[in-house]
Coordinates of C-alpha atoms in Angstrom, one line a residue:
M1 CA 0.1 0.1 0.0
T2 CA 1.1 3.5 -0.7
K3 CA 1.4 6.2 1.9
Y4 CA -1.7 7.8 0.6
Y5 CA -3.8 4.7 1.3
K6 CA -2.2 4.3 4.8
E7 CA -3.1 7.9 5.9
K8 CA -6.9 7.4 4.6
A9 CA -6.9 4.0 6.7
L10 CA -5.2 6.0 9.8
L11 CA -8.1 8.6 9.2
A12 CA -10.8 6.0 9.0
T13 CA -9.3 4.3 12.2
K14 CA -9.4 7.6 14.0
N15 CA -12.9 8.2 13.1
K16 CA -13.8 4.7 14.3
I17 CA -12.4 5.5 17.6
D18 CA -14.1 8.9 17.7
S19 CA -17.4 6.8 16.9
I20 CA -16.8 4.3 19.8
K21 CA -15.9 7.2 22.3
R22 CA -19.1 9.1 21.5
D23 CA -21.4 6.2 21.4
A24 CA -19.9 4.6 24.8
D25 CA -22.3 4.9 28.0
F26 CA -25.5 4.4 26.3
F27 CA -27.1 3.3 29.3
K28 CA -25.9 6.1 31.6
R29 CA -27.0 8.4 28.9
N30 CA -30.5 7.3 28.8
L31 CA -31.1 6.1 32.2
N32 CA -34.1 7.8 33.0
R33 CA -35.7 6.5 29.9
F34 CA -35.0 2.9 31.0
I35 CA -36.2 3.5 34.2
V36 CA -39.4 4.9 33.1
F37 CA -40.0 2.3 30.3
G38 CA -39.2 -0.5 32.8
T39 CA -41.7 0.9 35.3
L40 CA -44.3 1.1 32.9
A41 CA -43.9 -2.0 31.4
S42 CA -43.7 -3.7 34.5
F43 CA -46.9 -2.7 35.8
V44 CA -48.7 -3.1 32.2
A45 CA -47.3 -6.8 31.5
P46 CA -49.0 -8.4 34.1
N47 CA -52.5 -7.4 32.7
Y48 CA -51.7 -9.3 29.2
G49 CA -52.9 -12.7 28.8
K50 CA -54.7 -15.2 26.3
D51 CA -58.1 -15.4 27.9
K52 CA -57.4 -13.7 31.6
P53 CA -54.6 -11.7 32.8
L54 CA -51.3 -13.4 33.1
Y55 CA -51.3 -13.0 37.0
A56 CA -54.6 -14.9 37.3
E57 CA -53.2 -17.4 34.8
L58 CA -50.3 -18.2 37.1
N59 CA -51.9 -18.0 40.2
V60 CA -49.6 -15.2 41.7
S61 CA -50.2 -11.8 43.0
Y62 CA -50.2 -8.7 40.8
Y63 CA -47.5 -7.2 42.9
D64 CA -45.4 -10.1 42.7
L65 CA -45.4 -10.5 39.0
V66 CA -44.7 -6.7 38.8
V67 CA -41.6 -7.2 41.0
F68 CA -40.6 -10.2 38.9
F69 CA -41.0 -8.1 35.9
V70 CA -38.7 -5.4 37.2
I71 CA -36.0 -7.8 38.3
V72 CA -36.0 -9.5 34.9
F73 CA -35.7 -6.0 33.2
A74 CA -33.1 -4.6 35.4
S75 CA -31.1 -8.1 34.9
I76 CA -31.6 -8.0 31.0
C77 CA -30.1 -4.1 31.1
F78 CA -27.4 -5.0 33.5
I79 CA -26.1 -7.9 31.4
S80 CA -26.4 -6.0 28.3
Y81 CA -24.5 -3.1 29.8
I82 CA -21.6 -5.5 30.7
I83 CA -21.6 -7.0 27.3
W84 CA -21.6 -3.8 25.5
K85 CA -18.8 -2.4 27.6
V86 CA -16.5 -5.3 27.2
Q87 CA -17.3 -5.4 23.3
D88 CA -16.4 -1.6 23.3
R89 CA -13.2 -2.0 25.1
T90 CA -11.9 -5.3 23.0
R91 CA -12.9 -2.9 19.8
M92 CA -11.2 0.1 21.2
R93 CA -8.0 -1.8 21.8
K94 CA -8.0 -3.4 18.5
L95 CA -8.3 0.0 16.8
L96 CA -5.9 1.7 18.9
K97 CA -3.2 -1.2 18.0
R98 CA -4.2 -0.7 14.2
K99 CA -3.6 3.0 14.7
K100 CA -0.3 2.6 16.0
E101 CA 0.7 0.0 13.5
L102 CA -0.5 2.7 10.5
E103 CA 1.4 5.4 12.1
E104 CA 4.5 3.4 12.3
E105 CA 4.2 2.2 8.7
I106 CA 3.5 6.1 7.5
K107 CA 6.8 7.2 9.5
S108 CA 8.7 4.5 7.8
Y109 CA 7.8 6.3 4.2
E110 CA 9.7 9.4 5.4

């Protein structure tokens, strides 16, 4: 590859790094929305069912089912947060390594 293409690849890598930094911490930025959505969904979900409400079909109280839905929603959010955090960190490490390699290759042309 020529120096021109290496510089273009370096620019693209820097843009990807900036994109990851900008999009990181999705849950922290939208925490209020997740809390409101999770609360509303947890109170509405037990009322749905085929013939009768879900809490009546399962023979549990309405509030027990609400607490169950809150716990499930919070668990899914927490697991998603951890997984996305690890993926972002791994992708960032690879891009920083690639950036360093490209910078070294461009310096070798000079």
